[in-house]
């Protein structure tokens, strides 16, 4: 049940309605409604949903974020200028319900550069508490029909290379690889990306305590041909139901520590989505920027 304490924000103001219109190829599409908006906002992909909600939370000052998101610029986080697409008023009338499902999302906290809260699927008894975006993603995947893919035992590589080869709106696609592995593993959405990185990590034997620290290894990686941006990701910790580590943007030779999978996604989108601004800033040649 979504509740709040006396004297604080009303229940409805704390809750966001997510009308899910589709989940084809595990690309989440839908609309976001909130009492502070006269119109809803359409989104395509999990990353765009995150950006819209982060902006909303900042504007209504709930929930307050405990830390600022990191970035590659060493300055204030760049503004994500995603196009706002109106989607009707915010009432939960029949014409504004999702074509596939409706969710009432209550993000209570923004600790550890991720989200904590509860989500309820309207019209059903399905609900879940989540400690991170990664757990929220698992709920979406299971509820909308794709489930969490079991990829089998991974190779035990604590480091991987993520090559972003396409970007449409906020939706990135590409591949995950390691120089010791012969095959690149493709992703076309954030759910794929999370699972492919998970596959790289050591599978934990049943009953064994989770290792908190993963020792990094040094190696050379090949630059992807025709890629928009290439990132070397090291997962050093697995705490707070998410990941912590370092991400290196190879083309710019910049490295940043990330505190969650959500922060890693935002760092990658910042780099790819603002490629043209990096080109102007550094005076170098870059691939064409994706539409932001």
PDB file of C-alpha atoms in Angstrom:
ATOM      1  CA  UNK A   1       0.000   0.000   0.000  1.00  0.00           C
ATOM      2  CA  UNK A   2       1.283   3.466  -0.886  1.00  0.00           C
ATOM      3  CA  UNK A   3       1.110   5.619   2.230  1.00  0.00           C
ATOM      4  CA  UNK A   4       2.654   8.753   3.667  1.00  0.00           C
ATOM      5  CA  UNK A   5       2.994  10.338   7.072  1.00  0.00           C
ATOM      6  CA  UNK A   6       0.794  13.144   8.444  1.00  0.00           C
ATOM      7  CA  UNK A   7       1.712  16.711   7.529  1.00  0.00           C
ATOM      8  CA  UNK A   8       3.758  15.643   4.517  1.00  0.00           C
ATOM      9  CA  UNK A   9       2.970  15.531   0.818  1.00  0.00           C
ATOM     10  CA  UNK A  10      -0.373  13.926  -0.068  1.00  0.00           C
ATOM     11  CA  UNK A  11      -0.288  10.353  -1.260  1.00  0.00           C
ATOM     12  CA  UNK A  12      -1.200  11.166  -4.850  1.00  0.00           C
ATOM     13  CA  UNK A  13       1.568  13.752  -5.145  1.00  0.00           C
ATOM     14  CA  UNK A  14       4.174  11.205  -4.134  1.00  0.00           C
ATOM     15  CA  UNK A  15       3.056   8.612  -6.653  1.00  0.00           C
ATOM     16  CA  UNK A  16       3.746   8.495 -10.382  1.00  0.00           C
ATOM     17  CA  UNK A  17       1.453   6.680 -12.793  1.00  0.00           C
ATOM     18  CA  UNK A  18       3.360   4.792 -15.489  1.00  0.00           C
ATOM     19  CA  UNK A  19       1.114   3.694 -18.341  1.00  0.00           C
ATOM     20  CA  UNK A  20       3.033   0.937 -20.143  1.00  0.00           C
ATOM     21  CA  UNK A  21       2.032   0.767 -23.811  1.00  0.00           C
ATOM     22  CA  UNK A  22       4.532  -1.829 -24.964  1.00  0.00           C
ATOM     23  CA  UNK A  23       7.577  -3.926 -24.170  1.00  0.00           C
ATOM     24  CA  UNK A  24       8.552  -5.238 -27.596  1.00  0.00           C
ATOM     25  CA  UNK A  25      12.214  -6.277 -27.713  1.00  0.00           C
ATOM     26  CA  UNK A  26      12.232  -5.301 -24.023  1.00  0.00           C
ATOM     27  CA  UNK A  27      12.126  -1.608 -24.923  1.00  0.00           C
ATOM     28  CA  UNK A  28       9.700  -0.090 -22.422  1.00  0.00           C
ATOM     29  CA  UNK A  29       7.312   2.401 -24.038  1.00  0.00           C
ATOM     30  CA  UNK A  30       4.603   4.386 -22.343  1.00  0.00           C
ATOM     31  CA  UNK A  31       3.500   7.574 -20.656  1.00  0.00           C
ATOM     32  CA  UNK A  32       4.175   9.201 -17.284  1.00  0.00           C
ATOM     33  CA  UNK A  33       1.449  11.028 -15.355  1.00  0.00           C
ATOM     34  CA  UNK A  34       1.792  13.076 -12.176  1.00  0.00           C
ATOM     35  CA  UNK A  35      -0.475  15.493 -10.312  1.00  0.00           C
ATOM     36  CA  UNK A  36       2.007  18.341 -10.882  1.00  0.00           C
ATOM     37  CA  UNK A  37       1.524  18.101 -14.656  1.00  0.00           C
ATOM     38  CA  UNK A  38      -1.498  19.061 -16.710  1.00  0.00           C
ATOM     39  CA  UNK A  39      -0.217  16.810 -19.471  1.00  0.00           C
ATOM     40  CA  UNK A  40       1.403  13.406 -19.438  1.00  0.00           C
ATOM     41  CA  UNK A  41       4.830  12.731 -20.939  1.00  0.00           C
ATOM     42  CA  UNK A  42       5.526   9.933 -23.411  1.00  0.00           C
ATOM     43  CA  UNK A  43       8.785   8.002 -23.270  1.00  0.00           C
ATOM     44  CA  UNK A  44      10.574   5.317 -25.261  1.00  0.00           C
ATOM     45  CA  UNK A  45      13.053   3.214 -23.336  1.00  0.00           C
ATOM     46  CA  UNK A  46      14.035   2.886 -19.711  1.00  0.00           C
ATOM     47  CA  UNK A  47      16.735   5.580 -19.930  1.00  0.00           C
ATOM     48  CA  UNK A  48      14.280   8.216 -21.118  1.00  0.00           C
ATOM     49  CA  UNK A  49      11.886   7.224 -18.328  1.00  0.00           C
ATOM     50  CA  UNK A  50      14.721   7.679 -15.805  1.00  0.00           C
ATOM     51  CA  UNK A  51      15.617  11.123 -17.163  1.00  0.00           C
ATOM     52  CA  UNK A  52      12.006  12.318 -17.074  1.00  0.00           C
ATOM     53  CA  UNK A  53      11.474  11.052 -13.520  1.00  0.00           C
ATOM     54  CA  UNK A  54      14.782  12.460 -12.250  1.00  0.00           C
ATOM     55  CA  UNK A  55      13.788  15.878 -13.589  1.00  0.00           C
ATOM     56  CA  UNK A  56      10.320  15.546 -12.025  1.00  0.00           C
ATOM     57  CA  UNK A  57      11.736  14.548  -8.622  1.00  0.00           C
ATOM     58  CA  UNK A  58      14.089  17.538  -8.671  1.00  0.00           C
ATOM     59  CA  UNK A  59      11.244  19.912  -9.535  1.00  0.00           C
ATOM     60  CA  UNK A  60       8.833  18.724  -6.839  1.00  0.00           C
ATOM     61  CA  UNK A  61      11.687  18.248  -4.324  1.00  0.00           C
ATOM     62  CA  UNK A  62      10.602  14.704  -3.544  1.00  0.00           C
ATOM     63  CA  UNK A  63      12.298  12.463  -2.936  1.00  0.00           C
ATOM     64  CA  UNK A  64      15.386  14.553  -2.252  1.00  0.00           C
ATOM     65  CA  UNK A  65      18.529  13.072  -3.758  1.00  0.00           C
ATOM     66  CA  UNK A  66      21.312  12.255  -1.341  1.00  0.00           C
ATOM     67  CA  UNK A  67      24.139  12.743  -3.869  1.00  0.00           C
ATOM     68  CA  UNK A  68      24.626  14.536  -7.175  1.00  0.00           C
ATOM     69  CA  UNK A  69      25.131  12.346 -10.215  1.00  0.00           C
ATOM     70  CA  UNK A  70      28.691  12.209 -11.449  1.00  0.00           C
ATOM     71  CA  UNK A  71      29.735  13.046 -15.009  1.00  0.00           C
ATOM     72  CA  UNK A  72      32.713  13.111 -17.341  1.00  0.00           C
ATOM     73  CA  UNK A  73      33.033  16.924 -17.352  1.00  0.00           C
ATOM     74  CA  UNK A  74      34.103  17.482 -13.727  1.00  0.00           C
ATOM     75  CA  UNK A  75      31.511  20.257 -13.689  1.00  0.00           C
ATOM     76  CA  UNK A  76      27.801  20.524 -13.039  1.00  0.00           C
ATOM     77  CA  UNK A  77      25.908  17.727 -14.724  1.00  0.00           C
ATOM     78  CA  UNK A  78      24.935  18.638 -18.261  1.00  0.00           C
ATOM     79  CA  UNK A  79      21.292  19.329 -18.936  1.00  0.00           C
ATOM     80  CA  UNK A  80      19.514  16.448 -20.644  1.00  0.00           C
ATOM     81  CA  UNK A  81      17.334  18.202 -23.199  1.00  0.00           C
ATOM     82  CA  UNK A  82      15.009  15.352 -24.031  1.00  0.00           C
ATOM     83  CA  UNK A  83      12.002  16.404 -26.092  1.00  0.00           C
ATOM     84  CA  UNK A  84       8.790  16.538 -24.073  1.00  0.00           C
ATOM     85  CA  UNK A  85       5.966  14.663 -25.776  1.00  0.00           C
ATOM     86  CA  UNK A  86       2.513  15.460 -24.455  1.00  0.00           C
ATOM     87  CA  UNK A  87       0.302  12.492 -23.690  1.00  0.00           C
ATOM     88  CA  UNK A  88      -2.985  13.845 -22.374  1.00  0.00           C
ATOM     89  CA  UNK A  89      -3.955  14.963 -18.873  1.00  0.00           C
ATOM     90  CA  UNK A  90      -2.879  13.236 -15.691  1.00  0.00           C
ATOM     91  CA  UNK A  91      -6.169  11.649 -14.635  1.00  0.00           C
ATOM     92  CA  UNK A  92      -6.314   7.863 -14.489  1.00  0.00           C
ATOM     93  CA  UNK A  93      -9.315   7.765 -16.821  1.00  0.00           C
ATOM     94  CA  UNK A  94      -9.805   4.764 -19.125  1.00  0.00           C
ATOM     95  CA  UNK A  95      -8.387   6.552 -22.175  1.00  0.00           C
ATOM     96  CA  UNK A  96      -5.159   7.234 -20.307  1.00  0.00           C
ATOM     97  CA  UNK A  97      -4.542   3.698 -19.144  1.00  0.00           C
ATOM     98  CA  UNK A  98      -1.619   1.776 -20.535  1.00  0.00           C
ATOM     99  CA  UNK A  99      -2.217  -0.526 -23.478  1.00  0.00           C
ATOM    100  CA  UNK A 100      -0.315  -3.304 -21.707  1.00  0.00           C
ATOM    101  CA  UNK A 101      -0.273  -2.440 -17.987  1.00  0.00           C
ATOM    102  CA  UNK A 102      -0.473   0.374 -15.465  1.00  0.00           C
ATOM    103  CA  UNK A 103       1.894   0.893 -12.557  1.00  0.00           C
ATOM    104  CA  UNK A 104       1.790   3.180  -9.545  1.00  0.00           C
ATOM    105  CA  UNK A 105       5.404   3.996  -8.702  1.00  0.00           C
ATOM    106  CA  UNK A 106       6.391   5.501  -5.354  1.00  0.00           C
ATOM    107  CA  UNK A 107      10.094   6.325  -5.185  1.00  0.00           C
ATOM    108  CA  UNK A 108      10.635   7.046  -1.486  1.00  0.00           C
ATOM    109  CA  UNK A 109      14.383   7.636  -1.462  1.00  0.00           C
ATOM    110  CA  UNK A 110      17.235   8.380  -3.833  1.00  0.00           C
ATOM    111  CA  UNK A 111      20.132   6.933  -1.890  1.00  0.00           C
ATOM    112  CA  UNK A 112      23.364   5.546  -3.374  1.00  0.00           C
ATOM    113  CA  UNK A 113      22.712   7.241  -6.765  1.00  0.00           C
ATOM    114  CA  UNK A 114      19.710   4.962  -7.378  1.00  0.00           C
ATOM    115  CA  UNK A 115      16.072   4.584  -6.264  1.00  0.00           C
ATOM    116  CA  UNK A 116      14.309   2.845  -3.380  1.00  0.00           C
ATOM    117  CA  UNK A 117      10.552   2.474  -3.065  1.00  0.00           C
ATOM    118  CA  UNK A 118       7.522   0.406  -3.954  1.00  0.00           C
ATOM    119  CA  UNK A 119       5.659  -0.313  -7.198  1.00  0.00           C
ATOM    120  CA  UNK A 120       2.136  -1.669  -7.624  1.00  0.00           C
ATOM    121  CA  UNK A 121       0.527  -2.963 -10.796  1.00  0.00           C
ATOM    122  CA  UNK A 122      -2.947  -1.450 -10.995  1.00  0.00           C
ATOM    123  CA  UNK A 123      -5.832  -3.883 -11.155  1.00  0.00           C
ATOM    124  CA  UNK A 124      -3.783  -6.779  -9.791  1.00  0.00           C
ATOM    125  CA  UNK A 125      -2.255  -7.868  -6.521  1.00  0.00           C
ATOM    126  CA  UNK A 126       1.271  -7.627  -7.916  1.00  0.00           C
ATOM    127  CA  UNK A 127       3.546  -5.295  -5.992  1.00  0.00           C
ATOM    128  CA  UNK A 128       7.165  -5.153  -4.936  1.00  0.00           C
ATOM    129  CA  UNK A 129       9.568  -3.153  -2.858  1.00  0.00           C
ATOM    130  CA  UNK A 130      12.852  -2.328  -4.559  1.00  0.00           C
ATOM    131  CA  UNK A 131      16.232  -1.187  -3.267  1.00  0.00           C
ATOM    132  CA  UNK A 132      17.658  -0.105  -6.612  1.00  0.00           C
ATOM    133  CA  UNK A 133      16.830   0.503 -10.248  1.00  0.00           C
ATOM    134  CA  UNK A 134      18.138  -2.988 -11.009  1.00  0.00           C
ATOM    135  CA  UNK A 135      15.456  -4.566  -8.789  1.00  0.00           C
ATOM    136  CA  UNK A 136      12.803  -2.302 -10.341  1.00  0.00           C
ATOM    137  CA  UNK A 137      13.931  -3.486 -13.795  1.00  0.00           C
ATOM    138  CA  UNK A 138      13.479  -7.110 -12.723  1.00  0.00           C
ATOM    139  CA  UNK A 139       9.892  -6.333 -11.672  1.00  0.00           C
ATOM    140  CA  UNK A 140       9.119  -4.707 -15.044  1.00  0.00           C
ATOM    141  CA  UNK A 141      10.666  -7.622 -16.954  1.00  0.00           C
ATOM    142  CA  UNK A 142       8.760 -10.274 -14.997  1.00  0.00           C
ATOM    143  CA  UNK A 143       5.450  -8.384 -15.004  1.00  0.00           C
ATOM    144  CA  UNK A 144       5.486  -7.393 -18.678  1.00  0.00           C
ATOM    145  CA  UNK A 145       6.281 -10.889 -19.859  1.00  0.00           C
ATOM    146  CA  UNK A 146       9.931 -11.188 -20.837  1.00  0.00           C
ATOM    147  CA  UNK A 147      11.308 -12.301 -17.506  1.00  0.00           C
ATOM    148  CA  UNK A 148      14.932 -12.174 -16.454  1.00  0.00           C
ATOM    149  CA  UNK A 149      17.078 -14.186 -18.864  1.00  0.00           C
ATOM    150  CA  UNK A 150      19.302 -16.862 -17.360  1.00  0.00           C
ATOM    151  CA  UNK A 151      22.494 -16.775 -19.407  1.00  0.00           C
ATOM    152  CA  UNK A 152      24.304 -19.616 -17.642  1.00  0.00           C
ATOM    153  CA  UNK A 153      27.705 -19.525 -16.026  1.00  0.00           C
ATOM    154  CA  UNK A 154      29.759 -16.502 -16.967  1.00  0.00           C
ATOM    155  CA  UNK A 155      33.474 -16.395 -17.793  1.00  0.00           C
ATOM    156  CA  UNK A 156      34.419 -14.699 -14.527  1.00  0.00           C
ATOM    157  CA  UNK A 157      35.661 -11.500 -16.169  1.00  0.00           C
ATOM    158  CA  UNK A 158      35.463  -8.508 -13.864  1.00  0.00           C
ATOM    159  CA  UNK A 159      35.983  -6.045 -16.649  1.00  0.00           C
ATOM    160  CA  UNK A 160      34.181  -5.583 -19.966  1.00  0.00           C
ATOM    161  CA  UNK A 161      34.098  -3.233 -22.920  1.00  0.00           C
ATOM    162  CA  UNK A 162      30.782  -1.643 -23.871  1.00  0.00           C
ATOM    163  CA  UNK A 163      30.627  -0.288 -27.413  1.00  0.00           C
ATOM    164  CA  UNK A 164      27.649   1.942 -28.182  1.00  0.00           C
ATOM    165  CA  UNK A 165      27.019   1.681 -31.918  1.00  0.00           C
ATOM    166  CA  UNK A 166      23.583   3.287 -32.216  1.00  0.00           C
ATOM    167  CA  UNK A 167      21.534   5.840 -30.352  1.00  0.00           C
ATOM    168  CA  UNK A 168      17.977   6.861 -31.171  1.00  0.00           C
ATOM    169  CA  UNK A 169      16.476   9.305 -28.727  1.00  0.00           C
ATOM    170  CA  UNK A 170      17.735   7.984 -25.400  1.00  0.00           C
ATOM    171  CA  UNK A 171      17.843   4.361 -26.560  1.00  0.00           C
ATOM    172  CA  UNK A 172      21.367   2.995 -26.957  1.00  0.00           C
ATOM    173  CA  UNK A 173      22.403  -0.242 -28.633  1.00  0.00           C
ATOM    174  CA  UNK A 174      25.700  -1.970 -29.185  1.00  0.00           C
ATOM    175  CA  UNK A 175      27.702  -4.843 -27.788  1.00  0.00           C
ATOM    176  CA  UNK A 176      29.551  -6.052 -24.701  1.00  0.00           C
ATOM    177  CA  UNK A 177      32.891  -7.790 -25.146  1.00  0.00           C
ATOM    178  CA  UNK A 178      36.133  -8.882 -23.540  1.00  0.00           C
ATOM    179  CA  UNK A 179      39.469  -9.433 -25.346  1.00  0.00           C
ATOM    180  CA  UNK A 180      39.695 -12.983 -23.968  1.00  0.00           C
ATOM    181  CA  UNK A 181      36.326 -13.909 -25.498  1.00  0.00           C
ATOM    182  CA  UNK A 182      35.882 -14.527 -29.222  1.00  0.00           C
ATOM    183  CA  UNK A 183      32.330 -13.243 -29.548  1.00  0.00           C
ATOM    184  CA  UNK A 184      30.734  -9.861 -28.930  1.00  0.00           C
ATOM    185  CA  UNK A 185      27.369 -10.038 -27.142  1.00  0.00           C
ATOM    186  CA  UNK A 186      24.842  -7.537 -28.486  1.00  0.00           C
ATOM    187  CA  UNK A 187      22.319  -5.446 -26.565  1.00  0.00           C
ATOM    188  CA  UNK A 188      19.466  -3.273 -27.807  1.00  0.00           C
ATOM    189  CA  UNK A 189      18.028  -2.136 -24.486  1.00  0.00           C
ATOM    190  CA  UNK A 190      19.002  -1.516 -20.866  1.00  0.00           C
ATOM    191  CA  UNK A 191      17.678  -4.895 -19.720  1.00  0.00           C
ATOM    192  CA  UNK A 192      20.001  -6.705 -22.130  1.00  0.00           C
ATOM    193  CA  UNK A 193      22.931  -4.543 -21.051  1.00  0.00           C
ATOM    194  CA  UNK A 194      22.404  -5.291 -17.358  1.00  0.00           C
ATOM    195  CA  UNK A 195      22.223  -9.023 -17.991  1.00  0.00           C
ATOM    196  CA  UNK A 196      25.254  -9.105 -20.292  1.00  0.00           C
ATOM    197  CA  UNK A 197      27.378  -7.331 -17.679  1.00  0.00           C
ATOM    198  CA  UNK A 198      26.035  -9.718 -15.034  1.00  0.00           C
ATOM    199  CA  UNK A 199      27.072 -12.644 -17.217  1.00  0.00           C
ATOM    200  CA  UNK A 200      30.661 -11.348 -17.176  1.00  0.00           C
ATOM    201  CA  UNK A 201      30.826 -11.553 -13.389  1.00  0.00           C
ATOM    202  CA  UNK A 202      31.676 -14.681 -11.414  1.00  0.00           C
ATOM    203  CA  UNK A 203      28.560 -16.771 -10.752  1.00  0.00           C
ATOM    204  CA  UNK A 204      28.141 -17.241  -7.022  1.00  0.00           C
ATOM    205  CA  UNK A 205      27.931 -20.902  -5.895  1.00  0.00           C
ATOM    206  CA  UNK A 206      24.852 -21.705  -3.860  1.00  0.00           C
ATOM    207  CA  UNK A 207      25.341 -20.930  -0.199  1.00  0.00           C
ATOM    208  CA  UNK A 208      28.563 -18.981  -0.664  1.00  0.00           C
ATOM    209  CA  UNK A 209      28.815 -15.478   0.778  1.00  0.00           C
ATOM    210  CA  UNK A 210      28.832 -12.721  -1.841  1.00  0.00           C
ATOM    211  CA  UNK A 211      32.263 -11.271  -2.466  1.00  0.00           C
ATOM    212  CA  UNK A 212      32.280  -7.523  -2.027  1.00  0.00           C
ATOM    213  CA  UNK A 213      35.532  -6.721  -3.794  1.00  0.00           C
ATOM    214  CA  UNK A 214      36.499  -7.872  -7.271  1.00  0.00           C
ATOM    215  CA  UNK A 215      40.150  -7.366  -8.150  1.00  0.00           C
ATOM    216  CA  UNK A 216      40.619  -5.538 -11.476  1.00  0.00           C
ATOM    217  CA  UNK A 217      42.859  -6.933 -14.200  1.00  0.00           C
ATOM    218  CA  UNK A 218      44.892  -5.056 -16.799  1.00  0.00           C
ATOM    219  CA  UNK A 219      44.640  -5.833 -20.492  1.00  0.00           C
ATOM    220  CA  UNK A 220      44.500  -4.219 -23.922  1.00  0.00           C
ATOM    221  CA  UNK A 221      41.187  -3.833 -25.715  1.00  0.00           C
ATOM    222  CA  UNK A 222      40.561  -3.193 -29.395  1.00  0.00           C
ATOM    223  CA  UNK A 223      38.700  -0.066 -30.502  1.00  0.00           C
ATOM    224  CA  UNK A 224      35.402  -0.946 -32.181  1.00  0.00           C
ATOM    225  CA  UNK A 225      35.203   0.051 -35.850  1.00  0.00           C
ATOM    226  CA  UNK A 226      32.682   2.784 -36.551  1.00  0.00           C
ATOM    227  CA  UNK A 227      31.538   2.955 -32.931  1.00  0.00           C
ATOM    228  CA  UNK A 228      30.015   6.065 -31.421  1.00  0.00           C
ATOM    229  CA  UNK A 229      31.603   5.600 -27.999  1.00  0.00           C
ATOM    230  CA  UNK A 230      33.498   2.879 -26.177  1.00  0.00           C
ATOM    231  CA  UNK A 231      33.514   2.354 -22.412  1.00  0.00           C
ATOM    232  CA  UNK A 232      35.623   0.044 -20.270  1.00  0.00           C
ATOM    233  CA  UNK A 233      33.630  -0.906 -17.185  1.00  0.00           C
ATOM    234  CA  UNK A 234      35.079  -2.453 -14.036  1.00  0.00           C
ATOM    235  CA  UNK A 235      32.616  -3.682 -11.427  1.00  0.00           C
ATOM    236  CA  UNK A 236      34.505  -3.452  -8.127  1.00  0.00           C
ATOM    237  CA  UNK A 237      31.679  -3.805  -5.592  1.00  0.00           C
ATOM    238  CA  UNK A 238      28.169  -5.249  -5.466  1.00  0.00           C
ATOM    239  CA  UNK A 239      26.423  -3.449  -2.637  1.00  0.00           C
ATOM    240  CA  UNK A 240      23.028  -1.790  -2.052  1.00  0.00           C
ATOM    241  CA  UNK A 241      21.405  -4.141  -4.599  1.00  0.00           C
ATOM    242  CA  UNK A 242      23.422  -2.539  -7.393  1.00  0.00           C
ATOM    243  CA  UNK A 243      26.980  -2.147  -8.706  1.00  0.00           C
ATOM    244  CA  UNK A 244      29.854   0.195  -7.982  1.00  0.00           C
ATOM    245  CA  UNK A 245      33.026   0.563 -10.018  1.00  0.00           C
ATOM    246  CA  UNK A 246      34.783   2.635 -12.659  1.00  0.00           C
ATOM    247  CA  UNK A 247      33.888   3.506 -16.228  1.00  0.00           C
ATOM    248  CA  UNK A 248      36.477   4.786 -18.685  1.00  0.00           C
ATOM    249  CA  UNK A 249      35.434   6.617 -21.837  1.00  0.00           C
ATOM    250  CA  UNK A 250      38.183   5.427 -24.154  1.00  0.00           C
ATOM    251  CA  UNK A 251      37.877   8.064 -26.884  1.00  0.00           C
ATOM    252  CA  UNK A 252      38.263  10.916 -24.359  1.00  0.00           C
ATOM    253  CA  UNK A 253      40.535   9.056 -21.940  1.00  0.00           C
ATOM    254  CA  UNK A 254      38.331  10.047 -19.016  1.00  0.00           C
ATOM    255  CA  UNK A 255      37.484   7.844 -16.060  1.00  0.00           C
ATOM    256  CA  UNK A 256      34.696   8.239 -13.509  1.00  0.00           C
ATOM    257  CA  UNK A 257      33.623   6.166 -10.519  1.00  0.00           C
ATOM    258  CA  UNK A 258      29.982   5.084 -10.625  1.00  0.00           C
ATOM    259  CA  UNK A 259      27.895   4.180  -7.567  1.00  0.00           C
ATOM    260  CA  UNK A 260      25.016   2.353  -9.251  1.00  0.00           C
ATOM    261  CA  UNK A 261      23.893   0.830 -12.518  1.00  0.00           C
ATOM    262  CA  UNK A 262      21.568   3.808 -12.966  1.00  0.00           C
ATOM    263  CA  UNK A 263      24.494   6.208 -12.685  1.00  0.00           C
ATOM    264  CA  UNK A 264      26.440   4.111 -15.204  1.00  0.00           C
ATOM    265  CA  UNK A 265      23.546   4.412 -17.686  1.00  0.00           C
ATOM    266  CA  UNK A 266      23.379   8.189 -17.209  1.00  0.00           C
ATOM    267  CA  UNK A 267      27.143   8.545 -17.660  1.00  0.00           C
ATOM    268  CA  UNK A 268      27.031   6.617 -20.926  1.00  0.00           C
ATOM    269  CA  UNK A 269      24.059   8.583 -22.212  1.00  0.00           C
ATOM    270  CA  UNK A 270      25.768  11.865 -21.293  1.00  0.00           C
ATOM    271  CA  UNK A 271      28.763  10.871 -23.404  1.00  0.00           C
ATOM    272  CA  UNK A 272      26.846   9.552 -26.425  1.00  0.00           C
ATOM    273  CA  UNK A 273      23.963  12.010 -26.316  1.00  0.00           C
ATOM    274  CA  UNK A 274      26.239  15.057 -26.226  1.00  0.00           C
ATOM    275  CA  UNK A 275      28.921  13.908 -28.644  1.00  0.00           C
ATOM    276  CA  UNK A 276      28.548  17.082 -30.721  1.00  0.00           C
ATOM    277  CA  UNK A 277      29.092  19.280 -27.670  1.00  0.00           C
ATOM    278  CA  UNK A 278      32.241  17.325 -26.817  1.00  0.00           C
ATOM    279  CA  UNK A 279      33.467  17.889 -30.360  1.00  0.00           C
ATOM    280  CA  UNK A 280      32.939  21.649 -30.048  1.00  0.00           C
ATOM    281  CA  UNK A 281      34.527  21.723 -26.599  1.00  0.00           C
ATOM    282  CA  UNK A 282      37.631  19.740 -27.552  1.00  0.00           C
ATOM    283  CA  UNK A 283      37.929  20.823 -31.181  1.00  0.00           C
ATOM    284  CA  UNK A 284      38.336  17.234 -32.360  1.00  0.00           C
ATOM    285  CA  UNK A 285      36.446  15.062 -34.800  1.00  0.00           C
ATOM    286  CA  UNK A 286      33.731  12.864 -33.365  1.00  0.00           C
ATOM    287  CA  UNK A 287      31.025  10.639 -34.813  1.00  0.00           C
ATOM    288  CA  UNK A 288      27.648  12.266 -35.395  1.00  0.00           C
ATOM    289  CA  UNK A 289      25.690  12.895 -32.212  1.00  0.00           C
ATOM    290  CA  UNK A 290      22.567  10.905 -31.544  1.00  0.00           C
ATOM    291  CA  UNK A 291      19.289  12.703 -31.109  1.00  0.00           C
ATOM    292  CA  UNK A 292      18.828  13.806 -27.513  1.00  0.00           C
TER     293      UNK A 292
END
